[in-house]
Short mmCIF file of C-alpha atoms in Angstrom, two decimals:
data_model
loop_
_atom_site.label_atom_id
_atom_site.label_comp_id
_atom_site.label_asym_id
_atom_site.label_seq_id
_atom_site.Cartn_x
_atom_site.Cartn_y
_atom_site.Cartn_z
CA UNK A 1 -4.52 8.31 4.27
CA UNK A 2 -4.89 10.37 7.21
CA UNK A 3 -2.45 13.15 9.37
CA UNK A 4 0.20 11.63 11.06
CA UNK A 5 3.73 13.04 10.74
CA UNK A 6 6.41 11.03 7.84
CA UNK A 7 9.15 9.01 9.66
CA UNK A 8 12.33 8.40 8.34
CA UNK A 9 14.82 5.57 9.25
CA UNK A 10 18.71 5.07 8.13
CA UNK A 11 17.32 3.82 4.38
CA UNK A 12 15.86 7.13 3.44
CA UNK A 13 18.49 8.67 1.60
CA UNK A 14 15.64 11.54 0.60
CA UNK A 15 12.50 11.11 2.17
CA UNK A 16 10.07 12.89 0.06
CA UNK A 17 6.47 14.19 2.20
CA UNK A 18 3.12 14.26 0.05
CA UNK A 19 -0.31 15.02 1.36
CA UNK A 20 -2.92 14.25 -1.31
CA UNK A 21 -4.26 17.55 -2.89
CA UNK A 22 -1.08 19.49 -2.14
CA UNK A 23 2.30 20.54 -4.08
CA UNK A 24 4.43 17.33 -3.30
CA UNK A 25 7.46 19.55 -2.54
CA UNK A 26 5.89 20.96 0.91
CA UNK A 27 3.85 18.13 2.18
CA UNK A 28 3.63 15.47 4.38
CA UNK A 29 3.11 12.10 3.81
CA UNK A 30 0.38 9.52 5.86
CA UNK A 31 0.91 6.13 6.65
CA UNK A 32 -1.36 3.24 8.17
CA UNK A 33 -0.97 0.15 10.41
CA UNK A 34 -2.00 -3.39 10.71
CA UNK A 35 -5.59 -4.58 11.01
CA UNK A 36 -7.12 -7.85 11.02
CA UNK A 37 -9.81 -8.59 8.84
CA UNK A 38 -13.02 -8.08 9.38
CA UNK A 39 -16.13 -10.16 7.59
CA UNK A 40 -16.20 -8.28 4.17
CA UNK A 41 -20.47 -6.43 3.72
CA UNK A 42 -20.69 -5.19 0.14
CA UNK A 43 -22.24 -2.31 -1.05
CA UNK A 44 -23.23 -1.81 -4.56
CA UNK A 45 -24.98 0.92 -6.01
CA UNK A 46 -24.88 1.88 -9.75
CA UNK A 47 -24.59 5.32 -11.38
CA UNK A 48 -24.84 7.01 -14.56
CA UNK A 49 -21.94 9.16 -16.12
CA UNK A 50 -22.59 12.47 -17.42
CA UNK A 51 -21.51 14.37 -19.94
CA UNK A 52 -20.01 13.49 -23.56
CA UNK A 53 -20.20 9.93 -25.31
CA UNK A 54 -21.71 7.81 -24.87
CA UNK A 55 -23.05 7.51 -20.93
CA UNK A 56 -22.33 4.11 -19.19
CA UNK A 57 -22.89 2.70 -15.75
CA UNK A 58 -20.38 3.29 -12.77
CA UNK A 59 -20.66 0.67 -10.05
CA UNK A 60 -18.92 1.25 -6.86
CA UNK A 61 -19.03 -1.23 -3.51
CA UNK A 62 -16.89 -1.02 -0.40
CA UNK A 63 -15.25 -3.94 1.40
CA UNK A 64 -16.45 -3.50 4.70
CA UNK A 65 -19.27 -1.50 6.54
CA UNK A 66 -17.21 -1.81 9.75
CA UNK A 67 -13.50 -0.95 9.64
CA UNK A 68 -11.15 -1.96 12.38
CA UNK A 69 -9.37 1.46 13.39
CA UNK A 70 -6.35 1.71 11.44
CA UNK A 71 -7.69 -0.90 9.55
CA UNK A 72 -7.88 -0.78 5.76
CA UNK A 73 -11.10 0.46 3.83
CA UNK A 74 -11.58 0.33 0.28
CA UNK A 75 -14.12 0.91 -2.19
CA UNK A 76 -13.91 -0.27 -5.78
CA UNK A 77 -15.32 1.30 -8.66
CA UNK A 78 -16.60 -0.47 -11.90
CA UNK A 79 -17.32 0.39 -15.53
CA UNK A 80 -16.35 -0.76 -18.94
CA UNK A 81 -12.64 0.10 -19.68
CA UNK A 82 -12.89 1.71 -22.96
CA UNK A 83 -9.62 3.97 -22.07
CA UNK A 84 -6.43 3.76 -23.72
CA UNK A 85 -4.88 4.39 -20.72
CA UNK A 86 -6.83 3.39 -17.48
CA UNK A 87 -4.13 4.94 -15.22
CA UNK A 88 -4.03 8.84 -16.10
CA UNK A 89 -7.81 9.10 -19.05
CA UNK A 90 -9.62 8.25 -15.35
CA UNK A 91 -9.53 10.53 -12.00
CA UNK A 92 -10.84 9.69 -8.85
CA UNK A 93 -11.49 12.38 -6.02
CA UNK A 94 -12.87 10.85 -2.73
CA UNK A 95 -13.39 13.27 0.21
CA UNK A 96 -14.19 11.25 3.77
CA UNK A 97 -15.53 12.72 6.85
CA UNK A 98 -14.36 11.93 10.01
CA UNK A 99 -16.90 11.80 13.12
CA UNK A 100 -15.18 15.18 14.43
CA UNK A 101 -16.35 16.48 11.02
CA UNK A 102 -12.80 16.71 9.89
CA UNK A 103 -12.35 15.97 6.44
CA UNK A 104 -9.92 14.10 4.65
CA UNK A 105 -9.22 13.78 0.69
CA UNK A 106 -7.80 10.84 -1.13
CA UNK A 107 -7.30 9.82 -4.66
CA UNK A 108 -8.19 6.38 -6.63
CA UNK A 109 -5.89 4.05 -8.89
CA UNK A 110 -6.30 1.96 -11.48
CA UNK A 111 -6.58 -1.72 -10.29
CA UNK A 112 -7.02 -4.20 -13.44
CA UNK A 113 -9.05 -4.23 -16.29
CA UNK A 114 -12.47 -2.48 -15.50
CA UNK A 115 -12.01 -2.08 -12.32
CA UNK A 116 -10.40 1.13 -10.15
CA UNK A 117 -10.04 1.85 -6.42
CA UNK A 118 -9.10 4.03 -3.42
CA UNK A 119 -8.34 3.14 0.10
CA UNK A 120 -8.28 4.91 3.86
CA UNK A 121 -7.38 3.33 7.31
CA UNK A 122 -9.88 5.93 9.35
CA UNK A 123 -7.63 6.60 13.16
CA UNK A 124 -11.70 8.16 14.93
CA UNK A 125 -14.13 5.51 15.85
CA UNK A 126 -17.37 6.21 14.59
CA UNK A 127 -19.55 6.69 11.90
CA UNK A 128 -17.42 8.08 8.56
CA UNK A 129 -19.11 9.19 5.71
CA UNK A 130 -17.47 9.74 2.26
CA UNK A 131 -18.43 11.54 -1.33
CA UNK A 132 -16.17 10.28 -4.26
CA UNK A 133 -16.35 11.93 -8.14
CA UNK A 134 -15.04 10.12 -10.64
CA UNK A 135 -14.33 11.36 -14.51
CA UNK A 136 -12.78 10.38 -17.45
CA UNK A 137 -10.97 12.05 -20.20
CA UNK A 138 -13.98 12.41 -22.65
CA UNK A 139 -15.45 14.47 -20.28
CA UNK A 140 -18.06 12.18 -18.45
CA UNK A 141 -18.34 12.55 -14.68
CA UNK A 142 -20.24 10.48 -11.81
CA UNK A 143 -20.30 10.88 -8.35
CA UNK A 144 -21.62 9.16 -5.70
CA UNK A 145 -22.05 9.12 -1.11
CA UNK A 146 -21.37 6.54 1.01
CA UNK A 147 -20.34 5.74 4.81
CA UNK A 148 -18.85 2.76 7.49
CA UNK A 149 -18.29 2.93 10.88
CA UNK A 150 -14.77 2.52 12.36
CA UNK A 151 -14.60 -0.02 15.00
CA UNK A 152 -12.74 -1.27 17.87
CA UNK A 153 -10.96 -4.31 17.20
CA UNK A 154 -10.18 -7.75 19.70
CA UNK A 155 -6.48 -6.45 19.45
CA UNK A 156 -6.08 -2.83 19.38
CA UNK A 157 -3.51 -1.63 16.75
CA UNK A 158 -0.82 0.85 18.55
CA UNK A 159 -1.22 3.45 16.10
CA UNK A 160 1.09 5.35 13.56
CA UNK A 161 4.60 5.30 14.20
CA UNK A 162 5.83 8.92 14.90
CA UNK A 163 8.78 10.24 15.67
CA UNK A 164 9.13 10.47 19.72
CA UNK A 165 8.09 13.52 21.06
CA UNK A 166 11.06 14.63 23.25
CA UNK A 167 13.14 12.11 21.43
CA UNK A 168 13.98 12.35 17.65
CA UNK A 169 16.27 9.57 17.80
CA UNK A 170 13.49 7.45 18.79
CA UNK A 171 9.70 5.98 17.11
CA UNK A 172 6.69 5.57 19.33
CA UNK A 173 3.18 4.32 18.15
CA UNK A 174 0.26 6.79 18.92
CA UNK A 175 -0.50 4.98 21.97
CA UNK A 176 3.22 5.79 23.15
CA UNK A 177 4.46 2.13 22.99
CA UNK A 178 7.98 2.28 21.80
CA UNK A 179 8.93 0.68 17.83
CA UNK A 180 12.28 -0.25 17.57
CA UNK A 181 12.65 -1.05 14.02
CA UNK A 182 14.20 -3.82 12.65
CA UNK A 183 14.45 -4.24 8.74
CA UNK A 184 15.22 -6.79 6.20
CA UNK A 185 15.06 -6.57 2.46
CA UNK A 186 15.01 -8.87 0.13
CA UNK A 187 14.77 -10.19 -3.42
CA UNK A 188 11.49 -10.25 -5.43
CA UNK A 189 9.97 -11.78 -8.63
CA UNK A 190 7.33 -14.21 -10.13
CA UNK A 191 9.80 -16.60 -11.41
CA UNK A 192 7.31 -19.07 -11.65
CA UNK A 193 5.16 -16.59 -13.88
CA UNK A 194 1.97 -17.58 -12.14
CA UNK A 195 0.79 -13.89 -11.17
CA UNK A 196 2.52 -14.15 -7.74
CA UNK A 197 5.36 -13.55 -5.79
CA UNK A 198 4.22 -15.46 -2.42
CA UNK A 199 5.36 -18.88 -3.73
CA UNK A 200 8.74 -18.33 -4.34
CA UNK A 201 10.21 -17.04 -1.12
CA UNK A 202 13.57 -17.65 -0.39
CA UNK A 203 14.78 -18.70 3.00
CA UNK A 204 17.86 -20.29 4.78
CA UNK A 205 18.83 -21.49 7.92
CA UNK A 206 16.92 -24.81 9.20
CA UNK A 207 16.12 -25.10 5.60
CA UNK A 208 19.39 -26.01 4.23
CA UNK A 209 20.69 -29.11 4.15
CA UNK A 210 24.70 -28.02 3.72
CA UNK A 211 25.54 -27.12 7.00
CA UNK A 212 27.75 -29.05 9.12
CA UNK A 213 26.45 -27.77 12.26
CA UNK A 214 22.84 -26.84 11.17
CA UNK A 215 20.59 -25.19 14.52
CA UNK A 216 17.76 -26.99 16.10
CA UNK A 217 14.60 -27.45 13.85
CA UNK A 218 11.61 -25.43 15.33
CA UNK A 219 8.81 -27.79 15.93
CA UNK A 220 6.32 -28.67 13.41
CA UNK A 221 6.43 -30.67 10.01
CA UNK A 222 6.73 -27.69 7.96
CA UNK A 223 10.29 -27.05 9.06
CA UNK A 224 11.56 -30.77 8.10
CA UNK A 225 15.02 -30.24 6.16
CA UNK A 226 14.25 -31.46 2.40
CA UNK A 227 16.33 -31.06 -1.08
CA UNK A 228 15.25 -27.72 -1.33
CA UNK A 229 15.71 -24.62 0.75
CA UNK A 230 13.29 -23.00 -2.19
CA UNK A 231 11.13 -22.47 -2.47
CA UNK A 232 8.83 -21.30 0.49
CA UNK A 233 5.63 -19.68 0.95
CA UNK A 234 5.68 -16.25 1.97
CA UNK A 235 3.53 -17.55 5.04
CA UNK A 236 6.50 -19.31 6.23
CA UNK A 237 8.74 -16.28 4.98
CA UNK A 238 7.48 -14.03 7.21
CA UNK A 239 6.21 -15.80 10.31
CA UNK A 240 9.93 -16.96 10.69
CA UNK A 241 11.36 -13.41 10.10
CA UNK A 242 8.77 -12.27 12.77
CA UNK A 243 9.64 -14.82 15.20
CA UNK A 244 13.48 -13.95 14.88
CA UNK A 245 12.33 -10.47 15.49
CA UNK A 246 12.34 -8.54 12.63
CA UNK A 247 9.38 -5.71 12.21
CA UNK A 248 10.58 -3.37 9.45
CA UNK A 249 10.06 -4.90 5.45
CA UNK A 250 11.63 -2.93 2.73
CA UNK A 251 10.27 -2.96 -0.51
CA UNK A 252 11.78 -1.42 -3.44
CA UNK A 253 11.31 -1.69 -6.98
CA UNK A 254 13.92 -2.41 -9.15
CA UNK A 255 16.04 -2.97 -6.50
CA UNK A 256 16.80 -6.96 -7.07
CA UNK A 257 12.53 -6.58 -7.27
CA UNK A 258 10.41 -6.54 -10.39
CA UNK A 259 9.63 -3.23 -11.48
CA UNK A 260 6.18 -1.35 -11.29
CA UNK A 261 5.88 0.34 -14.52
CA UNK A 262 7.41 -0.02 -18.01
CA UNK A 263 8.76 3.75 -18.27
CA UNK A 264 6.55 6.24 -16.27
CA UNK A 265 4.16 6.45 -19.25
CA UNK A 266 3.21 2.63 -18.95
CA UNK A 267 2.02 1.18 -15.33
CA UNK A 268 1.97 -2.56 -14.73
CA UNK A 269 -1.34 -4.17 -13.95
CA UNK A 270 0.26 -7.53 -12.71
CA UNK A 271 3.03 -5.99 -10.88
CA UNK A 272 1.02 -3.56 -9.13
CA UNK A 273 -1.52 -6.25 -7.62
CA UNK A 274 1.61 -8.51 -6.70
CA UNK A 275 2.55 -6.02 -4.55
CA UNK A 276 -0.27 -5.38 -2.76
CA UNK A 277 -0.37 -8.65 -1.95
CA UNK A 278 3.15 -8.31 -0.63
CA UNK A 279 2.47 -6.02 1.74
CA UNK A 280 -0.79 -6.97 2.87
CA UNK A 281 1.08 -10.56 3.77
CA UNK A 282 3.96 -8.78 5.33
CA UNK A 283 1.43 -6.57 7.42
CA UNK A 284 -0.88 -9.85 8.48
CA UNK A 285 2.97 -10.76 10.89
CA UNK A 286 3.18 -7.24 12.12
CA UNK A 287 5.54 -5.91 9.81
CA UNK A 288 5.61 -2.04 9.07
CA UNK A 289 6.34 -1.52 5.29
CA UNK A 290 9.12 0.88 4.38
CA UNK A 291 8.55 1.51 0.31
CA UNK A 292 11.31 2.53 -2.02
CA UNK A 293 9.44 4.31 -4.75
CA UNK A 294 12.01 4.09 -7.79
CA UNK A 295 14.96 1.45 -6.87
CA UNK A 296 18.07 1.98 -9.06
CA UNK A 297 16.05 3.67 -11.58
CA UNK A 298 17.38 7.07 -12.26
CA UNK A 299 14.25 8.86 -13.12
CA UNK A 300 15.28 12.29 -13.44
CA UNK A 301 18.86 12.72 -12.04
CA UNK A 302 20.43 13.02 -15.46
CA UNK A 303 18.08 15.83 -16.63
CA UNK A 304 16.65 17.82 -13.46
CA UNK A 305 15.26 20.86 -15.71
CA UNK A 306 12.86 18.63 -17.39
CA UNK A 307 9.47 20.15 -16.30
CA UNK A 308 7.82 17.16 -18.30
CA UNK A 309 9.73 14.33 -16.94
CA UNK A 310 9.28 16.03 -13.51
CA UNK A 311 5.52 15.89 -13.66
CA UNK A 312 5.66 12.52 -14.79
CA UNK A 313 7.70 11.80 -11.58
CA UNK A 314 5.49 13.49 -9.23
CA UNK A 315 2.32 11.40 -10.94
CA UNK A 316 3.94 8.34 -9.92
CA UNK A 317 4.62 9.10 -6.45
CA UNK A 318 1.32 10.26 -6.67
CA UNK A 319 -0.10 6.71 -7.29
CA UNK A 320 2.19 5.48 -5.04
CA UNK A 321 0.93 6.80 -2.28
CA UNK A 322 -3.28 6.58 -3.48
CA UNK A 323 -2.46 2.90 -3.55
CA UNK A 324 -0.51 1.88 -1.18
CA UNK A 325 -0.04 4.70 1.51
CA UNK A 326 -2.81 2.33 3.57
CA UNK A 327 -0.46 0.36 4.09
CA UNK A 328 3.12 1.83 3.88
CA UNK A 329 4.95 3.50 7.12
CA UNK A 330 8.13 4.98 5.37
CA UNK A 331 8.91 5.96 2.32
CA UNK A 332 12.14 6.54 0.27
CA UNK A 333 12.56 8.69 -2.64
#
């Protein structure tokens, strides 16, 4: 999702680098800041697949035309689902072009049902123009040409967080402000089984009616002490963490967090989208997103000469990063 350097904090244990299109075990990962929104202008355009069975239609359409810079752009891509695996029978290859002419490749995911995408936060203003293929298993292939303009926003995101040039013991944003990171991590899951994880936040403090000495209530109705200190909207959740300073969100499946796939031949379609939605909340209050890509899962520890289970590993990280490297400053392996 671009070229800046990987960061590590204290959390990374093993920070792993990946560049999309390379060997994982010599690359570099990219990561993307905060955006605001920008009014969404849709385009569709339908294609024809070639090759064996029986044809079909691809649509794809892109979210915005004008894309704040470091903002996120994403383009979706449409056709029946007639895979038995949407995840690995489909590949998606999108190459964008940067106004310098510099070009940068990314891959696509499988989003739900019949529907797949990829997304980029472009760092040049200007016009960007991009050329995706997509093919299947059974041989069928479509491509297709597109292009948006990155734009300056009201309020200028800082950048990428990179390591500080004379400093390694300290983070600066590209435009040289200072990050000082401060994390929190906590628990995760849709205990309420409505297809979300913002509803069911948990917090503390003015909320709880047990203390003795309980601290002043900010102002505002929505902080009035009730039965319940759960649950709370992850609105609430993170606007208060943000106020009290924090900047830094850990995420990390299986790590007192819902888990992202089955085994690492069976993704979650439910899961996956619950987490974007995470981090795209914990972005809108200026968190950075530091993403633990296996939790207390032990993946491959016990058998390390497993070629297989290996490549299995490196597919995940793989669609960890095409999906949510947009959005995700630091990662942990």
């Amino acid at each position: 999702m671009g070229v800046p350097p990987m960061n590590t904090v204290a959390w990374a244990s093993r920070p792993w680098i990946w560049d999309q299109g390379q060997d994982i075990r010599t690359t570099r990962i990219v990561t993307m800041p905060l955006q605001t929104t920008v009014v969404l202008g849709w385009i569709l355009s339908a294609l024809a697949l070639t090759g064996s069975g029986d044809g079909g239609k691809l649509e794809h359409s892109q979210n915005l035309t004008a894309v704040p810079r470091y903002g996120v752009w994403e383009v979706t891509f449409q056709r029946a689902n007639t895979y038995e695996n949407p995840f690995f029978d489909v590949s998606i290859d999108v190459t964008l072009t940067a106004p310098s002419s510099q070009q940068v490749r990314i891959g696509g995911f499988h989003y739900r049902q019949d529907l797949w995408k990829a997304r980029f936060a472009p760092s040049e203003l200007g016009r960007w123009t991009y050329r995706f293929v997509f093919r299947d298993t059974e041989g069928r292939t479509a491509a297709g040409e597109g292009e948006f303009t990155c734009v300056k926003n009201q309020k200028p995101s800082p950048g990428f967080v990179r390591r500080h040039p004379e400093n390694p013991y300290r983070f600066v944003f590209d435009d040289g402000t200072p990050y000082f990171p401060i994390g929190v991590q906590d628990c995760w899951g849709d205990n309420n089984r409505n297809g979300s994880v913002l509803d069911v936040c948990s917090m503390e403090g003015p909320f709880r009616t047990d203390l003795k000495d309980p601290p002043a209530l900010p102002p505002g109705p929505m902080f009035v002490r009730g039965p319940s200190c759960n649950p709370q909207n992850a609105d609430v959740y993170f606007r208060v963490f943000g106020q009290c300073g924090f900047n830094l969100y850990r995420y990390s499946q299986k790590n007192c967090s819902y888990e992202l796939y089955r085994d690492l031949d069976h993704y979650l379609v439910a899961e996956g989208i619950m987490t974007d939605e995470l981090l795209q909340c914990a972005r809108r209050y200026g968190f950075r997103i530091f993403y633990g890509l296996f939790g207390y899962q032990p993946v491959f520890n016990k058998d390390p000469n497993n070629a297989e289970g290996l490549a299995k590993v490196k597919r995940f990280i793989k669609y960890s990063v095409d999906r949510w490297g947009a959005y995700v400053y630091f990662w942990e392996f």
